[in-house]
Amino acid sequence: MLVEIDGLRLSIGATPILHDVHLALSAGEIFGLLGPNGAGKSTTIATAIGLLKPDAGHIRMLGKDPQVFANEIHRHLGVLPEQNGFYGWMSAEDYLAFFAAMNGLSLSRNEIRKRLDTVGLHTRARQPIGTYSHGMRQRLGLARALIANPDLLILDEPTNGLDPRGRREVHDILLELAGKGVGILLCTHLLDDVERLCQRVGIIVGGRTVAEGTIAGLVRSEHRLARFRLKLASDPTQTDEANVTVVAREGEWWVVDLNPALTPDKAWSELLSHGWAITEIRREGGGLEDLYLTLTEGSAA
């Protein structure tokens, strides 16, 4: 297990911040850490990596206590904070070389170029960071997090500000890393990212974990199946697909509940392959979004 947190409590001064946080993350897993602003996500991460000392609870990062083995843990850890520090006059190549040296690493130019190639910046290696778009800076921040070939990545809003193509490319990078055994703790407000990347999530509200588990399990147990309205050009040859439950038919529109074990894009792909001539898709509600909104109702946005 790469991350184990149970019963985490922490106060800053006389103010309680975390009351009961728990989560677990394994190698090769992308875990979504969700919650409204001020819920305690950043404090949880800071405590997990040893920057804050907890009042109570059990924490193990890479199997070790971060209060005792912080330096050793950090050598196998990559972090992308929401607010990145970039130096506009540096090239991306020099920037990564600088951060590698700060981490006690001596990387060749070829090794640095490989990090940039991973995030699609190899053709911009010598370009000043000051000329980079927001999306390019996000990619560079991810490359910086990958400097030490970490076993564990902690990413805060990694696709923030990216256009749909850029988001999809970052998704593909993260899925490839997870496929190689890297564990990824993903903090984001973009539930579409979570539904595509994560099997398991934890939702924090008011410094307390209010839900943790697989998306499919949580959605099913809370009766929050994702409901969609599909417009079809013709009747499907069969309507007993395992991945959807037909709720109603209204002319050329079919109302269906989606199997929570599948992401929507995979479900649509399978339905198309089985003769469903889908021409338009509208979301009706339910799913992770509905569950999240219900659990965080009344909390800060």
C-alpha positions as CSV (number, residue, x, y, z in Angstrom):
1,M,0.0,0.0,0.0
2,L,1.5,3.4,-1.0
3,V,-0.8,5.6,1.2
4,E,-2.6,4.6,4.4
5,I,-4.5,7.2,6.4
6,D,-6.9,6.4,9.1
7,G,-8.5,8.5,11.8
8,L,-6.5,11.5,10.9
9,R,-7.1,14.5,13.2
10,L,-5.2,17.9,13.2
11,S,-5.7,21.3,14.7
12,I,-3.8,24.5,13.7
13,G,-3.6,26.5,16.9
14,A,-6.9,26.2,18.7
15,T,-8.8,25.5,15.4
16,P,-9.7,21.9,14.5
17,I,-9.1,21.4,10.8
18,L,-9.2,17.6,10.3
19,H,-11.6,15.5,12.4
20,D,-11.6,12.0,10.9
21,V,-9.9,11.5,7.5
22,H,-9.2,8.1,6.0
23,L,-8.0,6.9,2.6
24,A,-5.9,4.2,1.1
25,L,-4.1,4.1,-2.3
26,S,-2.3,1.1,-3.9
27,A,0.4,1.0,-6.6
28,G,-1.0,1.5,-10.1
29,E,-4.2,3.2,-8.8
30,I,-5.5,6.7,-9.5
31,F,-7.5,7.8,-6.4
32,G,-9.7,10.9,-6.6
33,L,-9.7,13.1,-3.5
34,L,-12.7,15.3,-3.7
35,G,-14.3,18.0,-1.6
36,P,-15.3,21.7,-1.6
37,N,-12.9,24.5,-1.0
38,G,-11.8,24.6,2.7
39,A,-12.8,20.9,3.2
40,G,-9.3,19.9,4.3
41,K,-7.8,18.3,1.2
42,S,-4.7,20.4,1.1
43,T,-4.2,20.0,4.8
44,T,-4.6,16.3,4.5
45,I,-1.9,16.2,1.8
46,A,0.5,18.4,3.8
47,T,0.1,16.2,6.8
48,A,0.5,13.0,4.7
49,I,3.9,14.2,3.3
50,G,5.2,15.2,6.7
51,L,4.8,19.0,6.5
52,L,2.3,19.1,9.4
53,K,2.2,16.9,12.5
54,P,-1.1,15.2,13.2
55,D,-2.8,15.3,16.6
56,A,-4.0,11.7,16.2
57,G,-4.4,9.0,13.6
58,H,-2.4,6.5,11.5
59,I,-0.4,7.7,8.5
60,R,1.9,5.6,6.3
61,M,3.4,6.8,3.1
62,L,5.2,4.2,1.0
63,G,5.0,2.1,4.2
64,K,6.8,4.6,6.4
65,D,5.9,7.3,9.0
66,P,6.3,10.7,7.3
67,Q,7.2,12.3,10.6
68,V,10.2,10.0,10.9
69,F,11.2,9.2,7.3
70,A,10.2,12.4,5.4
71,N,13.4,12.7,3.4
72,E,13.3,9.1,2.3
73,I,9.6,9.3,1.3
74,H,10.2,12.5,-0.7
75,R,12.9,10.8,-2.8
76,H,10.1,8.5,-4.2
77,L,7.4,11.2,-4.3
78,G,6.3,13.6,-7.0
79,V,4.1,16.6,-6.2
80,L,2.3,19.0,-8.5
81,P,0.8,21.8,-6.4
82,E,-2.1,24.0,-7.7
83,Q,0.1,27.1,-7.5
84,N,3.3,26.3,-9.4
85,G,6.5,28.4,-9.2
86,F,8.0,29.0,-12.6
87,Y,10.9,31.2,-13.7
88,G,10.0,32.9,-17.1
89,W,13.6,33.5,-18.1
90,M,14.5,29.8,-17.9
91,S,14.0,27.2,-20.6
92,A,12.0,24.1,-19.7
93,E,15.2,22.1,-20.0
94,D,17.1,24.3,-17.6
95,Y,14.2,24.4,-15.2
96,L,14.0,20.7,-14.9
97,A,17.8,20.5,-14.5
98,F,17.6,23.0,-11.7
99,F,14.9,21.1,-9.8
100,A,16.7,17.8,-10.4
101,A,19.8,19.3,-8.8
102,M,17.7,20.7,-5.9
103,N,16.6,17.1,-5.3
104,G,20.1,15.8,-5.4
105,L,19.8,14.3,-8.8
106,S,22.2,14.6,-11.7
107,L,20.2,14.0,-14.9
108,S,21.7,14.1,-18.4
109,R,20.1,16.3,-21.0
110,N,18.8,13.2,-22.7
111,E,17.1,12.1,-19.4
112,I,15.5,15.6,-19.0
113,R,14.3,15.5,-22.6
114,K,12.6,12.2,-21.9
115,R,10.7,13.8,-19.0
116,L,9.6,16.6,-21.4
117,D,8.7,14.1,-24.1
118,T,6.4,12.3,-21.6
119,V,4.3,15.5,-21.3
120,G,4.6,16.5,-24.9
121,L,7.0,19.4,-24.5
122,H,10.1,17.9,-26.1
123,T,9.9,20.3,-29.1
124,R,9.7,23.3,-26.7
125,A,12.7,22.2,-24.5
126,R,14.7,25.4,-25.2
127,Q,11.8,27.8,-25.3
128,P,11.6,30.3,-22.4
129,I,8.9,29.4,-19.9
130,G,7.7,33.0,-20.0
131,T,6.4,32.3,-23.5
132,Y,4.5,29.2,-22.4
133,S,0.7,29.1,-22.4
134,H,-1.1,28.1,-19.2
135,G,-1.6,24.6,-20.5
136,M,2.1,24.2,-21.3
137,R,3.0,25.3,-17.8
138,Q,0.7,22.7,-16.4
139,R,2.6,20.1,-18.5
140,L,5.9,21.4,-17.3
141,G,4.7,21.2,-13.7
142,L,3.8,17.5,-14.3
143,A,7.3,16.9,-15.8
144,R,8.8,18.4,-12.7
145,A,6.8,16.1,-10.5
146,L,8.2,13.2,-12.6
147,I,11.8,14.3,-12.1
148,A,12.7,11.4,-9.8
149,N,10.6,8.7,-11.5
150,P,8.4,8.6,-8.4
151,D,6.4,5.6,-7.1
152,L,3.7,8.1,-5.9
153,L,2.4,11.2,-7.5
154,I,0.2,13.8,-5.7
155,L,-1.5,16.1,-8.2
156,D,-3.6,19.2,-7.4
157,E,-5.8,20.2,-10.3
158,P,-3.4,18.9,-13.0
159,T,-5.8,19.7,-15.9
160,N,-6.9,23.1,-14.6
161,G,-7.1,25.6,-17.5
162,L,-6.4,23.0,-20.3
163,D,-8.6,22.8,-23.4
164,P,-10.3,19.5,-24.1
165,R,-7.4,18.1,-26.2
166,G,-4.9,19.1,-23.5
167,R,-7.0,17.4,-20.8
168,R,-7.3,14.2,-22.8
169,E,-3.5,14.2,-23.4
170,V,-2.8,14.6,-19.6
171,H,-5.4,11.9,-18.9
172,D,-3.5,9.5,-21.3
173,I,-0.2,10.3,-19.5
174,L,-1.7,9.6,-16.1
175,L,-3.3,6.3,-17.3
176,E,0.0,5.2,-18.8
177,L,1.9,6.0,-15.6
178,A,-0.7,4.1,-13.5
179,G,-0.3,1.2,-16.0
180,K,3.4,1.2,-15.1
181,G,2.6,0.9,-11.3
182,V,2.8,4.5,-10.3
183,G,0.2,5.4,-7.6
184,I,-1.6,8.8,-8.2
185,L,-3.5,10.8,-5.7
186,L,-5.6,13.2,-7.7
187,C,-7.2,16.3,-6.2
188,T,-9.6,18.0,-8.6
189,H,-12.9,19.7,-8.9
190,L,-13.4,18.3,-12.4
191,L,-15.6,15.3,-11.9
192,D,-15.3,14.3,-15.6
193,D,-11.6,13.8,-14.9
194,V,-12.4,11.7,-11.9
195,E,-14.9,9.5,-13.8
196,R,-12.5,8.9,-16.6
197,L,-9.4,8.3,-14.5
198,C,-10.4,6.9,-11.1
199,Q,-12.0,3.7,-9.9
200,R,-12.0,4.8,-6.2
201,V,-12.6,8.2,-4.6
202,G,-12.7,9.8,-1.2
203,I,-15.0,12.8,-0.4
204,I,-14.0,15.1,2.4
205,V,-16.5,17.6,3.9
206,G,-15.6,19.8,6.9
207,G,-12.4,17.9,7.6
208,R,-14.1,14.5,7.7
209,T,-14.2,11.7,5.1
210,V,-17.9,11.3,4.3
211,A,-17.5,8.7,1.6
212,E,-14.7,6.4,0.3
213,G,-14.8,3.5,-2.1
214,T,-15.3,2.6,-5.7
215,I,-17.3,5.1,-7.8
216,A,-19.5,2.2,-8.9
217,G,-20.1,1.0,-5.4
218,L,-20.8,4.4,-3.9
219,V,-23.2,5.4,-6.8
220,R,-25.0,2.0,-6.6
221,S,-25.3,2.0,-2.8
222,E,-26.7,5.5,-2.7
223,H,-29.1,4.9,-5.6
224,R,-27.4,7.5,-7.7
225,L,-27.2,5.7,-11.1
226,A,-26.2,8.1,-13.9
227,R,-29.2,8.7,-16.1
228,F,-29.0,9.8,-19.7
229,R,-31.3,10.7,-22.6
230,L,-30.2,9.2,-25.9
231,K,-31.5,10.2,-29.3
232,L,-31.4,7.3,-31.7
233,A,-31.7,7.5,-35.5
234,S,-33.3,4.0,-35.5
235,D,-34.5,1.4,-33.1
236,P,-31.6,-0.7,-31.7
237,T,-31.5,-4.4,-32.7
238,Q,-31.5,-5.3,-29.0
239,T,-32.3,-3.4,-25.8
240,D,-31.1,-5.8,-23.1
241,E,-27.6,-4.5,-23.0
242,A,-25.9,-5.2,-19.6
243,N,-24.4,-1.7,-19.5
244,V,-27.7,0.3,-19.6
245,T,-31.2,-0.1,-18.2
246,V,-33.9,1.3,-20.4
247,V,-36.1,3.4,-18.1
248,A,-38.4,4.9,-20.7
249,R,-38.9,5.6,-24.4
250,E,-40.2,8.9,-25.7
251,G,-40.4,8.7,-29.5
252,E,-36.8,8.8,-30.8
253,W,-35.5,9.5,-27.3
254,W,-34.5,6.6,-24.9
255,V,-34.0,7.3,-21.2
256,V,-31.4,4.9,-19.7
257,D,-29.5,4.4,-16.5
258,L,-25.9,3.6,-16.9
259,N,-24.0,0.8,-15.3
260,P,-21.7,2.6,-12.8
261,A,-18.9,0.2,-13.4
262,L,-18.3,1.8,-16.8
263,T,-17.3,5.3,-17.8
264,P,-19.8,7.0,-20.2
265,D,-17.4,7.0,-23.1
266,K,-16.9,3.2,-22.8
267,A,-20.6,2.6,-22.5
268,W,-21.4,4.6,-25.6
269,S,-18.7,2.8,-27.5
270,E,-20.1,-0.5,-26.6
271,L,-23.7,0.5,-27.4
272,L,-22.6,1.8,-30.8
273,S,-20.9,-1.5,-31.5
274,H,-24.2,-3.2,-30.7
275,G,-26.2,-1.2,-33.2
276,W,-27.4,1.7,-31.1
277,A,-27.5,4.6,-33.7
278,I,-26.9,7.4,-31.1
279,T,-27.1,10.9,-32.6
280,E,-27.3,12.9,-29.4
281,I,-26.7,12.4,-25.7
282,R,-28.1,14.5,-22.8
283,R,-27.3,13.9,-19.2
284,E,-30.3,13.8,-16.9
285,G,-28.6,13.5,-13.6
286,G,-27.3,10.9,-11.1
287,G,-23.9,9.4,-11.0
288,L,-20.8,10.8,-9.2
289,E,-21.9,14.4,-9.7
290,D,-25.3,13.9,-8.0
291,L,-23.6,11.9,-5.2
292,Y,-21.0,14.7,-4.7
293,L,-23.5,17.5,-4.7
294,T,-25.7,15.7,-2.2
295,L,-22.8,14.9,0.2
296,T,-21.4,18.4,0.0
297,E,-24.7,20.3,0.2
298,G,-24.4,23.3,2.4
299,S,-20.6,23.4,2.3
300,A,-18.4,26.1,0.8
301,A,-18.0,25.9,-2.9
